[in-house]
Amino acid sequence: MKDIRKLTIDQIEAYMASIDEKRFRARQVYEWLWKKSASSFDEMSNLSKNLRDKLSEDFAIKPIKTKMAQYSNDGTIKSVFELHDTNVIEGVLIPADDRMTACVSSQVGCSLSCKFCATGYMERMRNLDPGEIYDQVVAIDKLAKENFDHPLTNIVFMGMGEPLLNYKNVMEGIHRITSEDGLNMSPKRITLSTAGIAKMITKLADDEVKFNLALSLHAANDAKRNEIMPINETNTLDALTEALLYFYQKTKNNITFEYIVFNGFNDKIQDAEELWNFAKKIPSKINIIEYNPIAEANFLNAKADKIEQFASYLKNKGLIVNVRRSRGKDIDAACGQLANKNLVTS
């Protein structure tokens, strides 16, 4: 049966007309789907039983299901979500004093093969549908309320997959999350992180998106970036600079550069200077991220004094720099660790 969440409001109205129902019933169904997050037609209590039965005969709702959850010592909660076709993805709730952040996935697996990321060693099975993206936010918001008595405040597309390789569905999912007839979250509270696909960054600019953009950078010269991120071979730093400048000109949103400082690889002052030369061209800030080792790779996090020197160099050059500490490392929920490992519910 067709997934009703893939229909527009106009298509649902046409369906209602075809079964001799009032057109306003379509708006009621739409509200149940996207504002009230209904996962079954039986929940739609202001519809007649006959109409609910008819909808059940003709359509399906295919919500994600929480298969298991794991709780970190630092409060982070990782959820394993099962999709209607038995594929599995992961999402993370990251609590803090001033915010509740959902880290959501955009694909089952990933095709980019970044050498330091556990997801990059997985096969990309398929893109997520808009409803599956939306459902992650709903489920993680529920966790935030149940465990911390506070709703979500922020969403980051930093989970499994490359969002810009699932462009249409990610944009539609964000629309459902931010629209008044959806969850009505502010797009300013959403950050999409990309490994760097220049033509799709340009498309984001042309679409004049309202959410924030982060580039997963990790090296500011092409030779090093090629070594750890094969996508750079076809999306060089020059191409990314051009696309990011265009994005800023169209949206007036500063870019965030995410930079993991790997021990012995990109942790020297020369690397910091290259990062400064790259970042100074674009209105931006830099998040220096602690590396979380994975079994598939031999990278190690840089030593604390090296990270401090690296950050201080950039700050002294006038850049905005934040050093981010990892959350959820003990449950493989930190940045770069999502890989559908077998979990035990906590």
CSV table of N, CA, C and O in Angstrom, one decimal, residues 9 23-33 36 44 46-47 51:
chain,number,residue,atom,x,y,z
A,9,ILE,N,-0.9,17.6,0.4
A,9,ILE,CA,-2.3,17.9,0.9
A,9,ILE,C,-3.3,17.9,-0.3
A,9,ILE,O,-4.4,17.4,-0.1
A,23,ARG,N,-13.7,17.8,1.7
A,23,ARG,CA,-12.3,18.1,1.5
A,23,ARG,C,-11.6,18.5,2.8
A,23,ARG,O,-10.3,18.2,2.9
A,24,PHE,N,-12.3,19.0,3.8
A,24,PHE,CA,-11.6,19.4,5.0
A,24,PHE,C,-11.1,18.2,5.8
A,24,PHE,O,-10.2,18.3,6.6
A,25,ARG,N,-11.6,17.0,5.4
A,25,ARG,CA,-11.0,15.8,6.1
A,25,ARG,C,-9.5,15.6,5.7
A,25,ARG,O,-8.8,15.1,6.5
A,26,ALA,N,-9.1,16.1,4.5
A,26,ALA,CA,-7.7,15.9,4.1
A,26,ALA,C,-6.9,16.8,5.1
A,26,ALA,O,-5.8,16.3,5.5
A,27,ARG,N,-7.3,18.0,5.4
A,27,ARG,CA,-6.6,18.8,6.3
A,27,ARG,C,-6.4,18.2,7.7
A,27,ARG,O,-5.4,18.2,8.3
A,28,GLN,N,-7.5,17.5,8.1
A,28,GLN,CA,-7.5,16.8,9.4
A,28,GLN,C,-6.4,15.7,9.4
A,28,GLN,O,-5.7,15.5,10.3
A,29,VAL,N,-6.5,14.9,8.3
A,29,VAL,CA,-5.5,13.8,8.2
A,29,VAL,C,-4.1,14.3,8.2
A,29,VAL,O,-3.2,13.8,8.8
A,30,TYR,N,-3.9,15.4,7.4
A,30,TYR,CA,-2.6,16.0,7.3
A,30,TYR,C,-2.0,16.5,8.6
A,30,TYR,O,-0.9,16.3,8.9
A,31,GLU,N,-2.9,17.1,9.4
A,31,GLU,CA,-2.5,17.5,10.7
A,31,GLU,C,-2.1,16.4,11.6
A,31,GLU,O,-1.2,16.5,12.4
A,32,TRP,N,-2.9,15.3,11.6
A,32,TRP,CA,-2.6,14.1,12.4
A,32,TRP,C,-1.2,13.6,12.0
A,32,TRP,O,-0.4,13.2,12.8
A,33,LEU,N,-0.9,13.6,10.7
A,33,LEU,CA,0.4,13.0,10.2
A,33,LEU,C,1.6,13.9,10.6
A,33,LEU,O,2.6,13.3,11.1
A,36,LYS,N,0.7,16.2,14.7
A,36,LYS,CA,0.5,15.3,15.9
A,36,LYS,C,1.2,14.0,15.8
A,36,LYS,O,1.2,13.2,16.7
A,44,MET,N,-6.5,8.8,14.8
A,44,MET,CA,-7.2,10.0,14.2
A,44,MET,C,-8.6,10.1,14.7
A,44,MET,O,-9.6,9.8,14.0
A,46,ASN,N,-10.8,12.3,15.4
A,46,ASN,CA,-11.9,13.2,14.9
A,46,ASN,C,-12.4,12.7,13.5
A,46,ASN,O,-13.1,13.4,12.8
A,47,LEU,N,-11.9,11.6,13.1
A,47,LEU,CA,-12.4,11.0,11.8
A,47,LEU,C,-13.4,9.8,12.2
A,47,LEU,O,-13.2,9.2,13.2
A,51,LEU,N,-14.2,6.1,7.9
A,51,LEU,CA,-13.1,6.7,7.1
A,51,LEU,C,-11.8,6.2,7.6
A,51,LEU,O,-10.9,5.9,6.7
